[in-house]
Amino acid sequence: MASIFTKIIQGEIPCEKIIETDAEIAFLDIMPSASGHTLVIPKLEVMRLEDLPETQAISLMRTLQQVAKAVSTAFDGIDYNLILNNGANAGQEVEHIHFHVLPRAEGSPGPFRKHIQYAEGEMQEVGARIRNCLWWLQFLKIFTRTDADELCRHWNWQ
Ligand code: 5GP
């Protein structure tokens, strides 16, 4: 079912995008509980985790792992919660499955207990920092492999 996230996927509503793949998109939460609070969603319009075909669930998890690592790296290895509110009674407001990557500093309040506001230009700066970390993590991942086929696939070499 279409939701506000459909408009984000289609580019009708702007977002501070972290990464977009064929099947997923990740972007900063507009009402963050902490700086760097990121949402990772499949492009397929489904509400619940169990509605997602298995191959897409695996793909989502792969992207989630990369994005979470980049968020953590961007904040000096900060801890984080991965949260999926699955259904209204579990706190899901947007009816399109999404994982929250929620950075947690020492002593920070529990998930969703408070919201912060980015200062002017800060959201863009945080987004750029996470994207930069993600780029380097992907670069290092490729280069620490000896798998030449993987390298070729990454750069679309024949
Ligand atoms: P839920 O309660 O459904 O798990 O969380 C939905 C999240 O989506 C909330 O944290 C909310 O701030 C975020 N959100 C809702 N609308 C928008 C939007 O238009 N843009 C962005 N970037 N985040 C949104």
PDB file of C-alpha atoms and ligand atoms in Angstrom:
ATOM      1  CA  MET A   1       0.000   0.000   0.000  1.00  0.00           C
ATOM      2  CA  ALA A   2       1.198   3.482  -0.803  1.00  0.00           C
ATOM      3  CA  SER A   3       2.457   5.593   2.078  1.00  0.00           C
ATOM      4  CA  ILE A   4       4.636   8.652   2.557  1.00  0.00           C
ATOM      5  CA  PHE A   5       7.634   6.376   1.883  1.00  0.00           C
ATOM      6  CA  THR A   6       6.317   5.657  -1.626  1.00  0.00           C
ATOM      7  CA  LYS A   7       6.594   9.363  -2.353  1.00  0.00           C
ATOM      8  CA  ILE A   8      10.163   9.341  -1.002  1.00  0.00           C
ATOM      9  CA  ILE A   9      11.050   6.326  -3.164  1.00  0.00           C
ATOM     10  CA  GLN A  10       9.571   8.060  -6.200  1.00  0.00           C
ATOM     11  CA  GLY A  11      11.430  11.284  -5.404  1.00  0.00           C
ATOM     12  CA  GLU A  12       8.226  13.273  -4.893  1.00  0.00           C
ATOM     13  CA  ILE A  13       9.254  14.100  -1.330  1.00  0.00           C
ATOM     14  CA  PRO A  14      12.895  15.025  -0.670  1.00  0.00           C
ATOM     15  CA  CYS A  15      15.010  13.096   1.795  1.00  0.00           C
ATOM     16  CA  GLU A  16      18.593  13.039   2.994  1.00  0.00           C
ATOM     17  CA  LYS A  17      19.469   9.874   1.128  1.00  0.00           C
ATOM     18  CA  ILE A  18      22.240   7.566   2.373  1.00  0.00           C
ATOM     19  CA  ILE A  19      22.083   4.898  -0.309  1.00  0.00           C
ATOM     20  CA  GLU A  20      19.746   3.631  -2.999  1.00  0.00           C
ATOM     21  CA  THR A  21      19.995   0.168  -4.517  1.00  0.00           C
ATOM     22  CA  ASP A  22      17.683  -1.608  -6.958  1.00  0.00           C
ATOM     23  CA  ALA A  23      15.620  -2.912  -4.064  1.00  0.00           C
ATOM     24  CA  GLU A  24      16.220  -0.613  -1.065  1.00  0.00           C
ATOM     25  CA  ILE A  25      16.639   2.972  -0.039  1.00  0.00           C
ATOM     26  CA  ALA A  26      18.033   4.391   3.206  1.00  0.00           C
ATOM     27  CA  PHE A  27      17.580   7.966   4.393  1.00  0.00           C
ATOM     28  CA  LEU A  28      17.754  10.041   7.551  1.00  0.00           C
ATOM     29  CA  ASP A  29      14.650  10.101   9.734  1.00  0.00           C
ATOM     30  CA  ILE A  30      12.971  13.513   9.619  1.00  0.00           C
ATOM     31  CA  MET A  31      12.102  13.374  13.333  1.00  0.00           C
ATOM     32  CA  PRO A  32      15.215  11.705  14.726  1.00  0.00           C
ATOM     33  CA  SER A  33      15.628  10.261  18.192  1.00  0.00           C
ATOM     34  CA  ALA A  34      19.377  10.825  17.819  1.00  0.00           C
ATOM     35  CA  SER A  35      21.729  12.374  15.306  1.00  0.00           C
ATOM     36  CA  GLY A  36      22.243   9.882  12.476  1.00  0.00           C
ATOM     37  CA  HIS A  37      18.887   8.120  13.044  1.00  0.00           C
ATOM     38  CA  THR A  38      18.412   6.378   9.699  1.00  0.00           C
ATOM     39  CA  LEU A  39      15.584   4.419   8.089  1.00  0.00           C
ATOM     40  CA  VAL A  40      16.278   1.484   5.780  1.00  0.00           C
ATOM     41  CA  ILE A  41      13.342   0.361   3.639  1.00  0.00           C
ATOM     42  CA  PRO A  42      12.667  -1.979   0.739  1.00  0.00           C
ATOM     43  CA  LYS A  43      11.197  -0.341  -2.350  1.00  0.00           C
ATOM     44  CA  LEU A  44       8.500  -3.003  -2.419  1.00  0.00           C
ATOM     45  CA  GLU A  45       5.360  -1.647  -0.785  1.00  0.00           C
ATOM     46  CA  VAL A  46       4.661  -4.068   2.026  1.00  0.00           C
ATOM     47  CA  MET A  47       3.714  -3.322   5.588  1.00  0.00           C
ATOM     48  CA  ARG A  48       5.133  -6.211   7.598  1.00  0.00           C
ATOM     49  CA  LEU A  49       8.352  -8.187   7.662  1.00  0.00           C
ATOM     50  CA  GLU A  50       6.575 -11.433   6.870  1.00  0.00           C
ATOM     51  CA  ASP A  51       5.013  -9.841   3.757  1.00  0.00           C
ATOM     52  CA  LEU A  52       8.444  -9.439   2.189  1.00  0.00           C
ATOM     53  CA  PRO A  53       9.543 -12.239  -0.185  1.00  0.00           C
ATOM     54  CA  GLU A  54      12.509 -14.111   1.293  1.00  0.00           C
ATOM     55  CA  THR A  55      15.005 -12.975  -1.338  1.00  0.00           C
ATOM     56  CA  GLN A  56      14.054  -9.352  -0.703  1.00  0.00           C
ATOM     57  CA  ALA A  57      14.295  -9.864   3.052  1.00  0.00           C
ATOM     58  CA  ILE A  58      17.837 -11.159   2.591  1.00  0.00           C
ATOM     59  CA  SER A  59      18.702  -8.214   0.347  1.00  0.00           C
ATOM     60  CA  LEU A  60      17.209  -5.780   2.885  1.00  0.00           C
ATOM     61  CA  MET A  61      19.290  -7.334   5.663  1.00  0.00           C
ATOM     62  CA  ARG A  62      22.449  -6.989   3.592  1.00  0.00           C
ATOM     63  CA  THR A  63      21.797  -3.293   3.007  1.00  0.00           C
ATOM     64  CA  LEU A  64      20.763  -2.801   6.621  1.00  0.00           C
ATOM     65  CA  GLN A  65      24.045  -4.294   7.826  1.00  0.00           C
ATOM     66  CA  GLN A  66      26.084  -1.980   5.571  1.00  0.00           C
ATOM     67  CA  VAL A  67      24.128   1.131   6.488  1.00  0.00           C
ATOM     68  CA  ALA A  68      24.233   0.338  10.221  1.00  0.00           C
ATOM     69  CA  LYS A  69      27.991  -0.107  10.061  1.00  0.00           C
ATOM     70  CA  ALA A  70      28.376   3.192   8.205  1.00  0.00           C
ATOM     71  CA  VAL A  71      26.191   5.028  10.744  1.00  0.00           C
ATOM     72  CA  SER A  72      28.239   3.596  13.588  1.00  0.00           C
ATOM     73  CA  THR A  73      31.526   4.427  11.879  1.00  0.00           C
ATOM     74  CA  ALA A  74      30.371   7.986  11.181  1.00  0.00           C
ATOM     75  CA  PHE A  75      29.929   8.449  14.930  1.00  0.00           C
ATOM     76  CA  ASP A  76      33.240   6.883  16.011  1.00  0.00           C
ATOM     77  CA  GLY A  77      31.894   3.338  16.409  1.00  0.00           C
ATOM     78  CA  ILE A  78      28.792   4.300  18.382  1.00  0.00           C
ATOM     79  CA  ASP A  79      26.399   1.582  19.545  1.00  0.00           C
ATOM     80  CA  TYR A  80      22.964   1.430  17.979  1.00  0.00           C
ATOM     81  CA  ASN A  81      19.555  -0.175  18.105  1.00  0.00           C
ATOM     82  CA  LEU A  82      18.019  -1.785  15.055  1.00  0.00           C
ATOM     83  CA  ILE A  83      14.270  -1.450  15.454  1.00  0.00           C
ATOM     84  CA  LEU A  84      11.424  -2.785  13.372  1.00  0.00           C
ATOM     85  CA  ASN A  85       7.989  -1.699  14.555  1.00  0.00           C
ATOM     86  CA  ASN A  86       5.928  -4.466  12.954  1.00  0.00           C
ATOM     87  CA  GLY A  87       2.245  -3.476  13.106  1.00  0.00           C
ATOM     88  CA  ALA A  88       0.283  -0.657  14.743  1.00  0.00           C
ATOM     89  CA  ASN A  89       0.303  -2.229  18.200  1.00  0.00           C
ATOM     90  CA  ALA A  90       4.084  -2.428  17.977  1.00  0.00           C
ATOM     91  CA  GLY A  91       4.256   1.304  17.270  1.00  0.00           C
ATOM     92  CA  GLN A  92       4.346   1.234  13.465  1.00  0.00           C
ATOM     93  CA  GLU A  93       3.008   4.511  12.119  1.00  0.00           C
ATOM     94  CA  VAL A  94       4.122   4.375   8.497  1.00  0.00           C
ATOM     95  CA  GLU A  95       2.596   1.303   6.841  1.00  0.00           C
ATOM     96  CA  HIS A  96       5.655   0.436   4.816  1.00  0.00           C
ATOM     97  CA  ILE A  97       8.203  -1.848   6.441  1.00  0.00           C
ATOM     98  CA  HIS A  98      11.255   0.046   7.695  1.00  0.00           C
ATOM     99  CA  PHE A  99      14.163  -0.602   9.997  1.00  0.00           C
ATOM    100  CA  HIS A 100      15.328   2.196  12.267  1.00  0.00           C
ATOM    101  CA  VAL A 101      19.098   2.445  12.776  1.00  0.00           C
ATOM    102  CA  LEU A 102      19.225   4.377  16.026  1.00  0.00           C
ATOM    103  CA  PRO A 103      22.605   5.487  17.394  1.00  0.00           C
ATOM    104  CA  ARG A 104      22.914   5.152  21.186  1.00  0.00           C
ATOM    105  CA  ALA A 105      25.522   7.095  23.091  1.00  0.00           C
ATOM    106  CA  GLU A 106      26.365   6.214  26.684  1.00  0.00           C
ATOM    107  CA  GLY A 107      23.440   7.078  28.936  1.00  0.00           C
ATOM    108  CA  SER A 108      21.149   8.024  26.056  1.00  0.00           C
ATOM    109  CA  PRO A 109      17.404   7.576  26.655  1.00  0.00           C
ATOM    110  CA  GLY A 110      15.673   4.452  25.309  1.00  0.00           C
ATOM    111  CA  PRO A 111      14.422   4.329  21.728  1.00  0.00           C
ATOM    112  CA  PHE A 112      11.897   7.027  20.768  1.00  0.00           C
ATOM    113  CA  ARG A 113      11.877   8.539  24.290  1.00  0.00           C
ATOM    114  CA  LYS A 114      12.974  11.890  22.950  1.00  0.00           C
ATOM    115  CA  HIS A 115      13.485  13.648  19.649  1.00  0.00           C
ATOM    116  CA  ILE A 116      16.247  15.951  18.579  1.00  0.00           C
ATOM    117  CA  GLN A 117      16.290  18.666  15.956  1.00  0.00           C
ATOM    118  CA  TYR A 118      19.153  19.180  13.558  1.00  0.00           C
ATOM    119  CA  ALA A 119      20.574  22.663  13.351  1.00  0.00           C
ATOM    120  CA  GLU A 120      20.563  24.463  10.011  1.00  0.00           C
ATOM    121  CA  GLY A 121      22.577  22.359   7.527  1.00  0.00           C
ATOM    122  CA  GLU A 122      23.417  19.694  10.109  1.00  0.00           C
ATOM    123  CA  MET A 123      21.213  16.997   8.585  1.00  0.00           C
ATOM    124  CA  GLN A 124      23.019  17.362   5.245  1.00  0.00           C
ATOM    125  CA  GLU A 125      26.383  17.280   7.024  1.00  0.00           C
ATOM    126  CA  VAL A 126      25.458  14.112   8.951  1.00  0.00           C
ATOM    127  CA  GLY A 127      24.139  12.506   5.749  1.00  0.00           C
ATOM    128  CA  ALA A 128      27.373  13.316   3.916  1.00  0.00           C
ATOM    129  CA  ARG A 129      29.433  11.865   6.774  1.00  0.00           C
ATOM    130  CA  ILE A 130      27.473   8.579   6.748  1.00  0.00           C
ATOM    131  CA  ARG A 131      27.609   8.345   2.925  1.00  0.00           C
ATOM    132  CA  ASN A 132      31.361   8.898   3.051  1.00  0.00           C
ATOM    133  CA  CYS A 133      31.793   6.093   5.607  1.00  0.00           C
ATOM    134  CA  LEU A 134      29.593   3.806   3.544  1.00  0.00           C
ATOM    135  CA  TRP A 135      31.663   4.484   0.439  1.00  0.00           C
ATOM    136  CA  TRP A 136      34.896   3.654   2.236  1.00  0.00           C
ATOM    137  CA  LEU A 137      33.453   0.528   3.836  1.00  0.00           C
ATOM    138  CA  GLN A 138      32.283  -0.744   0.445  1.00  0.00           C
ATOM    139  CA  PHE A 139      35.624   0.178  -1.122  1.00  0.00           C
ATOM    140  CA  LEU A 140      37.584  -1.667   1.579  1.00  0.00           C
ATOM    141  CA  LYS A 141      35.254  -4.653   1.395  1.00  0.00           C
ATOM    142  CA  ILE A 142      35.900  -5.012  -2.311  1.00  0.00           C
ATOM    143  CA  PHE A 143      39.641  -4.497  -2.019  1.00  0.00           C
ATOM    144  CA  THR A 144      40.172  -6.904   0.835  1.00  0.00           C
ATOM    145  CA  ARG A 145      38.670  -9.646  -1.296  1.00  0.00           C
ATOM    146  CA  THR A 146      40.772 -11.608  -3.718  1.00  0.00           C
ATOM    147  CA  ASP A 147      37.713 -12.410  -5.771  1.00  0.00           C
ATOM    148  CA  ALA A 148      38.389 -10.801  -9.166  1.00  0.00           C
ATOM    149  CA  ASP A 149      34.877 -11.643 -10.394  1.00  0.00           C
ATOM    150  CA  GLU A 150      33.424  -9.562  -7.593  1.00  0.00           C
ATOM    151  CA  LEU A 151      35.624  -6.617  -8.577  1.00  0.00           C
ATOM    152  CA  CYS A 152      34.468  -6.875 -12.187  1.00  0.00           C
ATOM    153  CA  ARG A 153      30.831  -7.085 -11.155  1.00  0.00           C
ATOM    154  CA  HIS A 154      31.224  -4.039  -8.919  1.00  0.00           C
ATOM    155  CA  TRP A 155      32.492  -1.853 -11.722  1.00  0.00           C
ATOM    156  CA  ASN A 156      30.453  -3.537 -14.450  1.00  0.00           C
ATOM    157  CA  TRP A 157      33.604  -4.739 -16.188  1.00  0.00           C
ATOM    158  CA  GLN A 158      33.071  -7.647 -18.549  1.00  0.00           C
TER     159      GLN A 158
HETATM  160  P1  5GP B   1       7.376   4.083  12.793  1.00  0.00           P
HETATM  161  O1  5GP B   1       6.746   4.649  14.028  1.00  0.00           O
HETATM  162  O2  5GP B   1       6.366   3.821  11.721  1.00  0.00           O
HETATM  163  O3  5GP B   1       8.237   2.892  13.097  1.00  0.00           O
HETATM  164  O4  5GP B   1       8.384   5.187  12.281  1.00  0.00           O
HETATM  165  C1  5GP B   1       8.163   5.999  11.181  1.00  0.00           C
HETATM  166  C2  5GP B   1       9.320   6.948  11.104  1.00  0.00           C
HETATM  167  O5  5GP B   1       9.254   7.608   9.858  1.00  0.00           O
HETATM  168  C3  5GP B   1       9.295   8.013  12.190  1.00  0.00           C
HETATM  169  O6  5GP B   1      10.494   7.953  12.943  1.00  0.00           O
HETATM  170  C4  5GP B   1       9.166   9.319  11.404  1.00  0.00           C
HETATM  171  O7  5GP B   1       9.904  10.371  11.966  1.00  0.00           O
HETATM  172  C5  5GP B   1       9.667   8.935  10.031  1.00  0.00           C
HETATM  173  N1  5GP B   1       9.066   9.725   8.959  1.00  0.00           N
HETATM  174  C6  5GP B   1       7.739   9.940   8.761  1.00  0.00           C
HETATM  175  N2  5GP B   1       7.544  10.705   7.681  1.00  0.00           N
HETATM  176  C7  5GP B   1       8.778  10.985   7.171  1.00  0.00           C
HETATM  177  C8  5GP B   1       9.219  11.741   6.044  1.00  0.00           C
HETATM  178  O8  5GP B   1       8.440  12.324   5.279  1.00  0.00           O
HETATM  179  N3  5GP B   1      10.568  11.792   5.821  1.00  0.00           N
HETATM  180  C9  5GP B   1      11.459  11.149   6.644  1.00  0.00           C
HETATM  181  N4  5GP B   1      12.760  11.279   6.334  1.00  0.00           N
HETATM  182  N5  5GP B   1      11.068  10.428   7.711  1.00  0.00           N
HETATM  183  C10 5GP B   1       9.743  10.348   7.988  1.00  0.00           C
END
